[in-house]
Amino acid sequence: QDISLLPPPLPPVSIEGGLVRHIPLAPHQLVTPITPQSDLFVLAQFGLPRFDAARWRLELTGLIERPCWLSFDDIRALPKRRLESFHQCAGFPQKPDVTTRRIGNVVWGGADLGDLLRSVGIRPEARFLWSYGLDHGDFDGKPAGHYLKDLPLNRLARGDVLLAYEINGEPLTQAHGFPLRLVIPGYYGTNSVKWLYRLDLADRRADGIFTTILYNDPVPAAEGGSAGDTRPVWAAPPEAAIVAPQPQARLARRPVEIWGWAWAEAGVARVEISADQGKSWFASALQPRSQWSWQRFSAAWQPPASGRFTLMARATDTAGATQPMGPARNTVHAVEVEVATA
Ligand SMILES: Nc1nc2c(c(=O)[nH]1)N[C@H]1C(S)=C(S)[C@@H](COP(=O)(O)O)O[C@H]1N2
Ligand SMILES: [Mo]
């Protein structure tokens, strides 16, 4: 575009319903390596925005050499990349102690955002990328403006941040952000803004409620935090979910496979299993990660007796961080099973 042209006005937006929190699959139902789009959880803080997609456009503003705007066709004309990644909701914005296990693994398709931004020139003072969604409304009874998130430019520099218009080769559905959303593999899903309409390069963190009051967790003392220290809910720490056996499964007293998925921004180095409430742990076999995918773990377990057992899986990432017993966003997953008398 001619940079002297202002972007066309945004289409009018109406918000349908209120908060959407749709979680179709429990951990024991995550049986396929790729989660179908129709089975993927949906989170929308304000509800689903309705607007005329033909009038949609993306503007690039702020600390940029050549501010501009792009149509959907402009974005689809950029080289297309496909990235497999886990996709996880962080849970409640202000409840870092609650574990929700809203997780899937999909192949995103779209344009490389780092390449696009470098082609229009990132000014040296820029430190954060602010991203705006078309949805807007009240949060906790107070006006919250548009859905606005940010990410540090050092994450963008590591690559693989997408302007995504596909999931598993299908166009995004309206619920998942049609026509375009941000995808930041390795970061919790809350940062991947749907119905994206503006990207703004800035020298400071974004000033909306979703980056200031919400989604900033206390830093645990064990990780060097002092009272009042917080950190943004960005990179996903290690986590594992047991798919099988499922909760309350009745097992025979013979070897059974314990398996599931594990993920972390840094990639998972190992997953350990416990069958005695976490007193002792043994190793599982772990598949390597493909791009930013989740990783399958599995181990054979011979029930030592009949009766009730608690199975647990605990992931450690490649940086050495291990899942806590909780309470945390990534508390170790525990599954109760019953072993039959022989
Ligand atoms: N514009 C916008 N983007 C958003 C949200 C939102 O409410 N509005 N919710 C976020 C949250 S909390 C999550 S977990 C993911 C969920 O993505 P999904 O619904 O496609 O699974 O989108 C994020 N992006
Ligand atoms: Mo979320």
mmCIF file of C-alpha atoms and ligand atoms in Angstrom:
data_model
loop_
_atom_site.group_PDB
_atom_site.id
_atom_site.type_symbol
_atom_site.label_atom_id
_atom_site.label_comp_id
_atom_site.label_asym_id
_atom_site.label_seq_id
_atom_site.Cartn_x
_atom_site.Cartn_y
_atom_site.Cartn_z
ATOM 1 C CA GLN A 1 0.000 0.000 0.000
ATOM 2 C CA ASP A 2 0.918 3.633 -0.397
ATOM 3 C CA ILE A 3 1.855 4.546 3.164
ATOM 4 C CA SER A 4 0.186 7.926 2.805
ATOM 5 C CA LEU A 5 -3.174 6.141 2.657
ATOM 6 C CA LEU A 6 -4.993 5.758 5.947
ATOM 7 C CA PRO A 7 -6.429 2.299 6.503
ATOM 8 C CA PRO A 8 -10.121 1.981 5.657
ATOM 9 C CA PRO A 9 -12.337 2.357 8.734
ATOM 10 C CA LEU A 10 -12.944 -0.786 10.768
ATOM 11 C CA PRO A 11 -16.185 -2.644 10.119
ATOM 12 C CA PRO A 12 -18.834 -2.168 12.828
ATOM 13 C CA VAL A 13 -18.575 -4.966 15.393
ATOM 14 C CA SER A 14 -21.328 -6.423 17.542
ATOM 15 C CA ILE A 15 -20.551 -8.893 20.310
ATOM 16 C CA GLU A 16 -22.629 -12.029 20.470
ATOM 17 C CA GLY A 17 -23.353 -13.423 23.910
ATOM 18 C CA GLY A 18 -20.860 -13.071 26.731
ATOM 19 C CA LEU A 19 -17.847 -15.033 27.947
ATOM 20 C CA VAL A 20 -17.278 -18.237 25.968
ATOM 21 C CA ARG A 21 -15.504 -21.054 27.791
ATOM 22 C CA HIS A 22 -16.055 -24.196 25.761
ATOM 23 C CA ILE A 23 -13.858 -27.179 26.669
ATOM 24 C CA PRO A 24 -15.038 -30.210 24.693
ATOM 25 C CA LEU A 25 -12.251 -32.638 25.634
ATOM 26 C CA ALA A 26 -11.058 -33.835 29.047
ATOM 27 C CA PRO A 27 -7.456 -35.140 29.198
ATOM 28 C CA HIS A 28 -8.510 -38.795 28.751
ATOM 29 C CA GLN A 29 -10.241 -37.796 25.470
ATOM 30 C CA LEU A 30 -7.082 -36.297 23.904
ATOM 31 C CA VAL A 31 -6.453 -39.510 22.011
ATOM 32 C CA THR A 32 -5.261 -38.089 18.664
ATOM 33 C CA PRO A 33 -1.850 -36.427 18.138
ATOM 34 C CA ILE A 34 -3.551 -33.579 16.226
ATOM 35 C CA THR A 35 -6.667 -32.084 17.803
ATOM 36 C CA PRO A 36 -9.423 -31.443 15.231
ATOM 37 C CA GLN A 37 -10.455 -27.772 15.095
ATOM 38 C CA SER A 38 -14.020 -28.803 16.000
ATOM 39 C CA ASP A 39 -12.736 -30.414 19.230
ATOM 40 C CA LEU A 40 -10.437 -27.559 20.232
ATOM 41 C CA PHE A 41 -11.398 -25.524 23.309
ATOM 42 C CA VAL A 42 -12.716 -22.005 22.726
ATOM 43 C CA LEU A 43 -12.085 -19.048 25.023
ATOM 44 C CA ALA A 44 -13.522 -15.609 24.314
ATOM 45 C CA GLN A 45 -13.535 -13.129 27.183
ATOM 46 C CA PHE A 46 -16.210 -10.793 25.780
ATOM 47 C CA GLY A 47 -18.136 -13.158 23.511
ATOM 48 C CA LEU A 48 -17.848 -13.727 19.763
ATOM 49 C CA PRO A 49 -17.519 -10.608 17.582
ATOM 50 C CA ARG A 50 -19.726 -10.373 14.477
ATOM 51 C CA PHE A 51 -18.491 -8.138 11.650
ATOM 52 C CA ASP A 52 -18.270 -7.975 7.878
ATOM 53 C CA ALA A 53 -15.062 -9.894 7.104
ATOM 54 C CA ALA A 54 -14.927 -8.329 3.621
ATOM 55 C CA ARG A 55 -14.168 -5.008 5.315
ATOM 56 C CA TRP A 56 -11.500 -6.457 7.595
ATOM 57 C CA ARG A 57 -7.897 -5.243 7.373
ATOM 58 C CA LEU A 58 -4.750 -5.375 9.532
ATOM 59 C CA GLU A 59 -2.870 -2.211 10.414
ATOM 60 C CA LEU A 60 0.789 -2.041 11.420
ATOM 61 C CA THR A 61 1.526 1.035 13.530
ATOM 62 C CA GLY A 62 3.847 2.473 16.171
ATOM 63 C CA LEU A 63 7.643 2.206 16.190
ATOM 64 C CA ILE A 64 7.849 1.049 12.614
ATOM 65 C CA GLU A 65 9.718 2.585 9.657
ATOM 66 C CA ARG A 66 6.859 2.241 7.160
ATOM 67 C CA PRO A 67 3.414 2.107 8.830
ATOM 68 C CA CYS A 68 0.947 0.367 6.524
ATOM 69 C CA TRP A 69 -2.112 -1.828 6.339
ATOM 70 C CA LEU A 70 -2.800 -5.151 4.681
ATOM 71 C CA SER A 71 -5.910 -6.810 3.310
ATOM 72 C CA PHE A 72 -6.632 -10.508 3.839
ATOM 73 C CA ASP A 73 -5.472 -11.140 0.252
ATOM 74 C CA ASP A 74 -2.188 -9.302 0.951
ATOM 75 C CA ILE A 75 -1.575 -11.629 3.906
ATOM 76 C CA ARG A 76 -2.484 -14.764 1.973
ATOM 77 C CA ALA A 77 -0.066 -13.690 -0.760
ATOM 78 C CA LEU A 78 2.867 -13.824 1.695
ATOM 79 C CA PRO A 79 4.848 -17.093 1.881
ATOM 80 C CA LYS A 80 2.760 -19.611 3.808
ATOM 81 C CA ARG A 81 4.205 -21.472 6.762
ATOM 82 C CA ARG A 82 2.806 -24.441 8.654
ATOM 83 C CA LEU A 83 3.704 -24.937 12.308
ATOM 84 C CA GLU A 84 2.670 -27.723 14.630
ATOM 85 C CA SER A 85 2.256 -26.481 18.191
ATOM 86 C CA PHE A 86 0.529 -27.243 21.438
ATOM 87 C CA HIS A 87 -2.186 -24.719 22.241
ATOM 88 C CA GLN A 88 -3.041 -24.193 25.894
ATOM 89 C CA CYS A 89 -5.273 -21.848 27.839
ATOM 90 C CA ALA A 90 -3.537 -20.524 30.960
ATOM 91 C CA GLY A 91 -6.771 -20.817 32.956
ATOM 92 C CA PHE A 92 -8.105 -17.980 35.070
ATOM 93 C CA PRO A 93 -6.393 -14.593 34.545
ATOM 94 C CA GLN A 94 -6.006 -13.927 38.262
ATOM 95 C CA LYS A 95 -5.881 -17.460 39.669
ATOM 96 C CA PRO A 96 -2.345 -18.805 39.174
ATOM 97 C CA ASP A 97 -3.154 -21.623 41.643
ATOM 98 C CA VAL A 98 -5.886 -23.179 39.511
ATOM 99 C CA THR A 99 -5.003 -25.950 37.036
ATOM 100 C CA THR A 100 -7.415 -26.230 34.110
ATOM 101 C CA ARG A 101 -5.737 -28.530 31.522
ATOM 102 C CA ARG A 102 -7.357 -26.872 28.512
ATOM 103 C CA ILE A 103 -4.948 -28.185 25.919
ATOM 104 C CA GLY A 104 -4.724 -29.291 22.314
ATOM 105 C CA ASN A 105 -2.137 -29.678 19.554
ATOM 106 C CA VAL A 106 -2.727 -28.323 16.065
ATOM 107 C CA VAL A 107 -1.003 -27.349 12.812
ATOM 108 C CA TRP A 108 -1.320 -23.605 12.293
ATOM 109 C CA GLY A 109 -1.050 -22.153 8.788
ATOM 110 C CA GLY A 110 -0.234 -18.537 8.044
ATOM 111 C CA ALA A 111 2.379 -15.882 7.329
ATOM 112 C CA ASP A 112 5.568 -15.318 9.302
ATOM 113 C CA LEU A 113 5.097 -12.174 11.374
ATOM 114 C CA GLY A 114 8.794 -11.569 12.055
ATOM 115 C CA ASP A 115 9.526 -11.542 8.325
ATOM 116 C CA LEU A 116 6.651 -9.136 7.669
ATOM 117 C CA LEU A 117 7.673 -6.715 10.428
ATOM 118 C CA ARG A 118 11.320 -6.742 9.359
ATOM 119 C CA SER A 119 10.224 -5.956 5.801
ATOM 120 C CA VAL A 120 8.462 -2.784 6.993
ATOM 121 C CA GLY A 121 11.274 -1.892 9.405
ATOM 122 C CA ILE A 122 11.251 -2.301 13.199
ATOM 123 C CA ARG A 123 12.574 0.886 14.811
ATOM 124 C CA PRO A 124 15.440 0.291 17.276
ATOM 125 C CA GLU A 125 13.475 1.667 20.266
ATOM 126 C CA ALA A 126 10.746 -0.974 19.865
ATOM 127 C CA ARG A 127 10.656 -3.564 22.685
ATOM 128 C CA PHE A 128 7.105 -4.994 22.665
ATOM 129 C CA LEU A 129 4.499 -5.844 20.106
ATOM 130 C CA TRP A 130 0.941 -4.942 21.105
ATOM 131 C CA SER A 131 -1.848 -6.868 19.398
ATOM 132 C CA TYR A 132 -5.498 -5.819 19.283
ATOM 133 C CA GLY A 133 -8.581 -7.959 18.735
ATOM 134 C CA LEU A 134 -11.831 -6.607 17.288
ATOM 135 C CA ASP A 135 -13.782 -7.860 20.305
ATOM 136 C CA HIS A 136 -14.342 -5.439 23.148
ATOM 137 C CA GLY A 137 -16.505 -4.965 26.196
ATOM 138 C CA ASP A 138 -16.616 -4.960 29.979
ATOM 139 C CA PHE A 139 -14.545 -7.180 32.213
ATOM 140 C CA ASP A 140 -15.627 -7.602 35.844
ATOM 141 C CA GLY A 141 -18.186 -4.875 35.240
ATOM 142 C CA LYS A 142 -15.596 -2.298 34.071
ATOM 143 C CA PRO A 143 -14.994 -1.096 30.494
ATOM 144 C CA ALA A 144 -11.948 -2.997 29.204
ATOM 145 C CA GLY A 145 -11.666 -1.693 25.623
ATOM 146 C CA HIS A 146 -10.533 -4.079 22.902
ATOM 147 C CA TYR A 147 -8.831 -7.377 23.717
ATOM 148 C CA LEU A 148 -5.191 -6.250 23.867
ATOM 149 C CA LYS A 149 -2.109 -8.366 24.575
ATOM 150 C CA ASP A 150 1.626 -7.963 24.098
ATOM 151 C CA LEU A 151 4.800 -9.938 23.572
ATOM 152 C CA PRO A 152 8.453 -9.016 23.981
ATOM 153 C CA LEU A 153 10.374 -8.545 20.752
ATOM 154 C CA ASN A 154 12.992 -11.063 21.882
ATOM 155 C CA ARG A 155 10.314 -13.761 21.472
ATOM 156 C CA LEU A 156 9.530 -12.444 17.986
ATOM 157 C CA ALA A 157 13.246 -12.550 17.155
ATOM 158 C CA ARG A 158 13.330 -16.283 18.000
ATOM 159 C CA GLY A 159 10.967 -16.815 15.062
ATOM 160 C CA ASP A 160 7.851 -18.923 14.408
ATOM 161 C CA VAL A 161 5.330 -16.219 15.373
ATOM 162 C CA LEU A 162 2.490 -16.460 12.859
ATOM 163 C CA LEU A 163 -0.343 -14.437 11.437
ATOM 164 C CA ALA A 164 -2.530 -17.531 11.216
ATOM 165 C CA TYR A 165 -5.556 -18.082 8.999
ATOM 166 C CA GLU A 166 -5.692 -21.897 9.155
ATOM 167 C CA ILE A 167 -5.931 -24.713 11.696
ATOM 168 C CA ASN A 168 -5.072 -28.207 10.390
ATOM 169 C CA GLY A 169 -5.437 -26.954 6.809
ATOM 170 C CA GLU A 170 -8.959 -25.556 7.372
ATOM 171 C CA PRO A 171 -9.801 -21.845 7.488
ATOM 172 C CA LEU A 172 -10.128 -20.581 11.055
ATOM 173 C CA THR A 173 -13.703 -20.774 12.259
ATOM 174 C CA GLN A 174 -15.255 -17.605 13.626
ATOM 175 C CA ALA A 175 -14.772 -18.896 17.179
ATOM 176 C CA HIS A 176 -11.050 -19.459 16.624
ATOM 177 C CA GLY A 177 -10.444 -15.964 15.250
ATOM 178 C CA PHE A 178 -11.497 -15.734 11.581
ATOM 179 C CA PRO A 179 -10.161 -14.136 9.491
ATOM 180 C CA LEU A 180 -6.786 -13.743 11.207
ATOM 181 C CA ARG A 181 -5.192 -14.381 14.573
ATOM 182 C CA LEU A 182 -1.793 -14.179 16.145
ATOM 183 C CA VAL A 183 -0.097 -17.445 17.135
ATOM 184 C CA ILE A 184 2.887 -17.443 19.489
ATOM 185 C CA PRO A 185 3.995 -21.074 19.811
ATOM 186 C CA GLY A 186 5.231 -21.897 23.314
ATOM 187 C CA TYR A 187 3.243 -19.082 24.919
ATOM 188 C CA TYR A 188 -0.058 -19.662 26.679
ATOM 189 C CA GLY A 189 -3.024 -19.209 24.341
ATOM 190 C CA THR A 190 -4.206 -15.998 25.982
ATOM 191 C CA ASN A 191 -1.396 -14.169 24.160
ATOM 192 C CA SER A 192 -2.513 -15.354 20.713
ATOM 193 C CA VAL A 193 -5.016 -12.632 19.873
ATOM 194 C CA LYS A 194 -7.997 -13.656 17.713
ATOM 195 C CA TRP A 195 -9.861 -11.359 15.299
ATOM 196 C CA LEU A 196 -6.598 -9.406 15.064
ATOM 197 C CA TYR A 197 -6.903 -5.942 13.488
ATOM 198 C CA ARG A 198 -3.905 -3.950 14.711
ATOM 199 C CA LEU A 199 -0.266 -4.588 15.548
ATOM 200 C CA ASP A 200 1.520 -1.770 17.304
ATOM 201 C CA LEU A 201 5.253 -1.688 18.068
ATOM 202 C CA ALA A 202 6.003 0.060 21.377
ATOM 203 C CA ASP A 203 8.817 0.677 23.838
ATOM 204 C CA ARG A 204 6.791 -0.536 26.840
ATOM 205 C CA ARG A 205 4.253 -3.184 27.821
ATOM 206 C CA ALA A 206 0.654 -2.742 26.683
ATOM 207 C CA ASP A 207 -1.586 -0.684 28.938
ATOM 208 C CA GLY A 208 -4.883 -2.593 28.770
ATOM 209 C CA ILE A 209 -6.414 -4.609 31.601
ATOM 210 C CA PHE A 210 -5.286 -7.965 30.100
ATOM 211 C CA THR A 211 -1.578 -7.065 30.418
ATOM 212 C CA THR A 212 -1.610 -4.951 33.592
ATOM 213 C CA ILE A 213 -4.172 -6.116 36.156
ATOM 214 C CA LEU A 214 -4.788 -9.545 34.668
ATOM 215 C CA TYR A 215 -2.337 -12.263 33.595
ATOM 216 C CA ASN A 216 0.580 -11.259 35.845
ATOM 217 C CA ASP A 217 1.418 -14.040 38.299
ATOM 218 C CA PRO A 218 3.413 -13.736 41.543
ATOM 219 C CA VAL A 219 6.956 -15.102 41.185
ATOM 220 C CA PRO A 220 7.290 -17.972 43.702
ATOM 221 C CA ALA A 221 9.976 -17.501 46.379
ATOM 222 C CA ALA A 222 11.437 -20.843 45.236
ATOM 223 C CA GLU A 223 12.161 -19.164 41.901
ATOM 224 C CA GLY A 224 13.812 -16.128 43.462
ATOM 225 C CA GLY A 225 10.736 -13.870 43.735
ATOM 226 C CA SER A 226 10.319 -11.320 46.546
ATOM 227 C CA ALA A 227 6.941 -10.128 47.821
ATOM 228 C CA GLY A 228 5.064 -8.225 45.111
ATOM 229 C CA ASP A 229 7.180 -9.512 42.200
ATOM 230 C CA THR A 230 5.098 -10.581 39.241
ATOM 231 C CA ARG A 231 5.768 -11.948 35.785
ATOM 232 C CA PRO A 232 3.601 -11.942 32.663
ATOM 233 C CA VAL A 233 1.747 -15.132 31.806
ATOM 234 C CA TRP A 234 3.723 -15.742 28.588
ATOM 235 C CA ALA A 235 5.857 -18.891 28.203
ATOM 236 C CA ALA A 236 4.179 -22.177 29.169
ATOM 237 C CA PRO A 237 6.036 -24.069 31.906
ATOM 238 C CA PRO A 238 6.356 -27.895 31.678
ATOM 239 C CA GLU A 239 3.158 -29.907 32.004
ATOM 240 C CA ALA A 240 1.976 -33.453 31.347
ATOM 241 C CA ALA A 241 -1.546 -34.842 30.981
ATOM 242 C CA ILE A 242 -2.357 -38.526 31.396
ATOM 243 C CA VAL A 243 -4.656 -39.795 28.621
ATOM 244 C CA ALA A 244 -4.794 -43.433 29.736
ATOM 245 C CA PRO A 245 -5.745 -45.023 31.973
ATOM 246 C CA GLN A 246 -8.703 -42.721 32.411
ATOM 247 C CA PRO A 247 -9.995 -41.581 35.814
ATOM 248 C CA GLN A 248 -11.738 -44.348 37.768
ATOM 249 C CA ALA A 249 -10.580 -46.991 35.263
ATOM 250 C CA ARG A 250 -10.903 -50.558 36.567
ATOM 251 C CA LEU A 251 -7.708 -52.411 35.717
ATOM 252 C CA ALA A 252 -6.749 -56.067 35.824
ATOM 253 C CA ARG A 253 -3.653 -56.943 37.834
ATOM 254 C CA ARG A 254 -1.379 -57.172 34.814
ATOM 255 C CA PRO A 255 0.937 -54.708 33.019
ATOM 256 C CA VAL A 256 -0.861 -51.655 31.694
ATOM 257 C CA GLU A 257 0.402 -48.784 29.519
ATOM 258 C CA ILE A 258 0.304 -45.333 31.122
ATOM 259 C CA TRP A 259 0.503 -42.699 28.387
ATOM 260 C CA GLY A 260 -0.237 -39.090 27.642
ATOM 261 C CA TRP A 261 1.100 -35.800 26.311
ATOM 262 C CA ALA A 262 3.707 -33.427 27.704
ATOM 263 C CA TRP A 263 4.627 -29.929 26.573
ATOM 264 C CA ALA A 264 6.618 -26.837 27.542
ATOM 265 C CA GLU A 265 7.816 -23.727 25.770
ATOM 266 C CA ALA A 266 11.376 -25.004 26.156
ATOM 267 C CA GLY A 267 10.440 -28.548 25.074
ATOM 268 C CA VAL A 268 10.141 -31.494 27.453
ATOM 269 C CA ALA A 269 13.285 -33.407 28.474
ATOM 270 C CA ARG A 270 11.629 -36.176 30.529
ATOM 271 C CA VAL A 271 8.366 -37.346 32.050
ATOM 272 C CA GLU A 272 8.365 -39.405 35.229
ATOM 273 C CA ILE A 273 5.518 -41.533 36.512
ATOM 274 C CA SER A 274 4.460 -42.268 40.070
ATOM 275 C CA ALA A 275 1.949 -44.853 41.276
ATOM 276 C CA ASP A 276 2.343 -44.094 44.996
ATOM 277 C CA GLN A 277 1.115 -40.490 45.439
ATOM 278 C CA GLY A 278 4.469 -39.057 44.346
ATOM 279 C CA LYS A 279 6.682 -40.892 46.862
ATOM 280 C CA SER A 280 8.692 -42.599 44.104
ATOM 281 C CA TRP A 281 9.016 -41.941 40.390
ATOM 282 C CA PHE A 282 10.088 -44.001 37.381
ATOM 283 C CA ALA A 283 11.031 -42.997 33.840
ATOM 284 C CA SER A 284 8.750 -43.076 30.792
ATOM 285 C CA ALA A 285 9.675 -43.222 27.113
ATOM 286 C CA LEU A 286 9.287 -39.794 25.516
ATOM 287 C CA GLN A 287 8.873 -38.949 21.840
ATOM 288 C CA PRO A 288 10.897 -36.021 20.472
ATOM 289 C CA ARG A 289 9.100 -32.787 19.748
ATOM 290 C CA SER A 290 8.201 -31.783 16.208
ATOM 291 C CA GLN A 291 8.445 -27.974 15.918
ATOM 292 C CA TRP A 292 6.442 -26.840 19.017
ATOM 293 C CA SER A 293 4.249 -29.938 19.357
ATOM 294 C CA TRP A 294 3.305 -31.767 22.482
ATOM 295 C CA GLN A 295 5.268 -34.995 23.075
ATOM 296 C CA ARG A 296 3.882 -38.463 23.747
ATOM 297 C CA PHE A 297 5.132 -40.255 26.855
ATOM 298 C CA SER A 298 4.426 -43.860 27.771
ATOM 299 C CA ALA A 299 5.451 -46.378 30.399
ATOM 300 C CA ALA A 300 4.428 -49.883 31.348
ATOM 301 C CA TRP A 301 3.159 -50.316 34.894
ATOM 302 C CA GLN A 302 2.659 -53.576 36.725
ATOM 303 C CA PRO A 303 0.129 -53.026 39.521
ATOM 304 C CA PRO A 304 1.833 -54.406 42.665
ATOM 305 C CA ALA A 305 -1.460 -55.257 44.392
ATOM 306 C CA SER A 306 -5.198 -54.865 44.011
ATOM 307 C CA GLY A 307 -6.947 -51.766 45.336
ATOM 308 C CA ARG A 308 -6.902 -48.045 44.642
ATOM 309 C CA PHE A 309 -3.892 -46.289 43.122
ATOM 310 C CA THR A 310 -3.102 -42.694 42.205
ATOM 311 C CA LEU A 311 -1.109 -42.426 38.972
ATOM 312 C CA MET A 312 0.844 -39.216 38.338
ATOM 313 C CA ALA A 313 2.943 -37.835 35.478
ATOM 314 C CA ARG A 314 5.518 -35.105 36.032
ATOM 315 C CA ALA A 315 7.314 -33.285 33.199
ATOM 316 C CA THR A 316 10.714 -31.579 33.299
ATOM 317 C CA ASP A 317 11.635 -29.161 30.524
ATOM 318 C CA THR A 318 14.972 -28.800 28.731
ATOM 319 C CA ALA A 319 15.841 -25.849 30.982
ATOM 320 C CA GLY A 320 15.527 -28.078 34.076
ATOM 321 C CA ALA A 321 12.186 -26.766 35.398
ATOM 322 C CA THR A 322 9.943 -29.493 36.854
ATOM 323 C CA GLN A 323 6.180 -29.478 37.298
ATOM 324 C CA PRO A 324 5.144 -28.661 40.887
ATOM 325 C CA MET A 325 2.799 -30.787 43.000
ATOM 326 C CA GLY A 326 0.798 -27.570 43.180
ATOM 327 C CA PRO A 327 -1.158 -25.508 43.549
ATOM 328 C CA ALA A 328 -0.121 -23.961 40.214
ATOM 329 C CA ARG A 329 -1.355 -23.472 36.653
ATOM 330 C CA ASN A 330 0.665 -26.608 35.829
ATOM 331 C CA THR A 331 0.068 -28.839 38.870
ATOM 332 C CA VAL A 332 1.049 -32.488 38.362
ATOM 333 C CA HIS A 333 -1.866 -34.451 36.890
ATOM 334 C CA ALA A 334 -3.153 -37.290 39.092
ATOM 335 C CA VAL A 335 -5.526 -40.052 37.987
ATOM 336 C CA GLU A 336 -7.209 -42.483 40.386
ATOM 337 C CA VAL A 337 -7.625 -46.072 39.236
ATOM 338 C CA GLU A 338 -8.875 -49.299 40.780
ATOM 339 C CA VAL A 339 -6.968 -52.552 40.352
ATOM 340 C CA ALA A 340 -9.184 -55.623 40.557
ATOM 341 C CA THR A 341 -8.520 -58.536 42.855
ATOM 342 C CA ALA A 342 -6.919 -61.298 40.803
HETATM 343 N N1 LIG B 1 -9.410 -11.282 20.570
HETATM 344 C C1 LIG B 1 -9.322 -12.251 21.507
HETATM 345 N N2 LIG B 1 -8.314 -13.102 21.436
HETATM 346 C C2 LIG B 1 -8.185 -14.080 22.358
HETATM 347 C C3 LIG B 1 -9.121 -14.206 23.403
HETATM 348 C C4 LIG B 1 -10.197 -13.285 23.462
HETATM 349 O O1 LIG B 1 -11.059 -13.332 24.339
HETATM 350 N N3 LIG B 1 -10.271 -12.320 22.484
HETATM 351 N N4 LIG B 1 -8.965 -15.205 24.343
HETATM 352 C C5 LIG B 1 -7.605 -15.704 24.538
HETATM 353 C C6 LIG B 1 -7.533 -16.891 25.363
HETATM 354 S S1 LIG B 1 -7.745 -16.670 27.031
HETATM 355 C C7 LIG B 1 -7.190 -18.104 24.858
HETATM 356 S S2 LIG B 1 -6.920 -19.425 25.861
HETATM 357 C C8 LIG B 1 -7.089 -18.323 23.400
HETATM 358 C C9 LIG B 1 -8.031 -19.435 22.997
HETATM 359 O O2 LIG B 1 -7.942 -19.676 21.615
HETATM 360 P P1 LIG B 1 -9.051 -20.611 20.953
HETATM 361 O O3 LIG B 1 -10.384 -20.166 21.441
HETATM 362 O O4 LIG B 1 -8.846 -20.500 19.495
HETATM 363 O O5 LIG B 1 -8.734 -22.025 21.436
HETATM 364 O O6 LIG B 1 -7.397 -17.163 22.661
HETATM 365 C C10 LIG B 1 -6.911 -15.976 23.195
HETATM 366 N N5 LIG B 1 -7.140 -14.921 22.252
HETATM 367 MO MO MO B 2 -7.201 -18.682 28.084
#
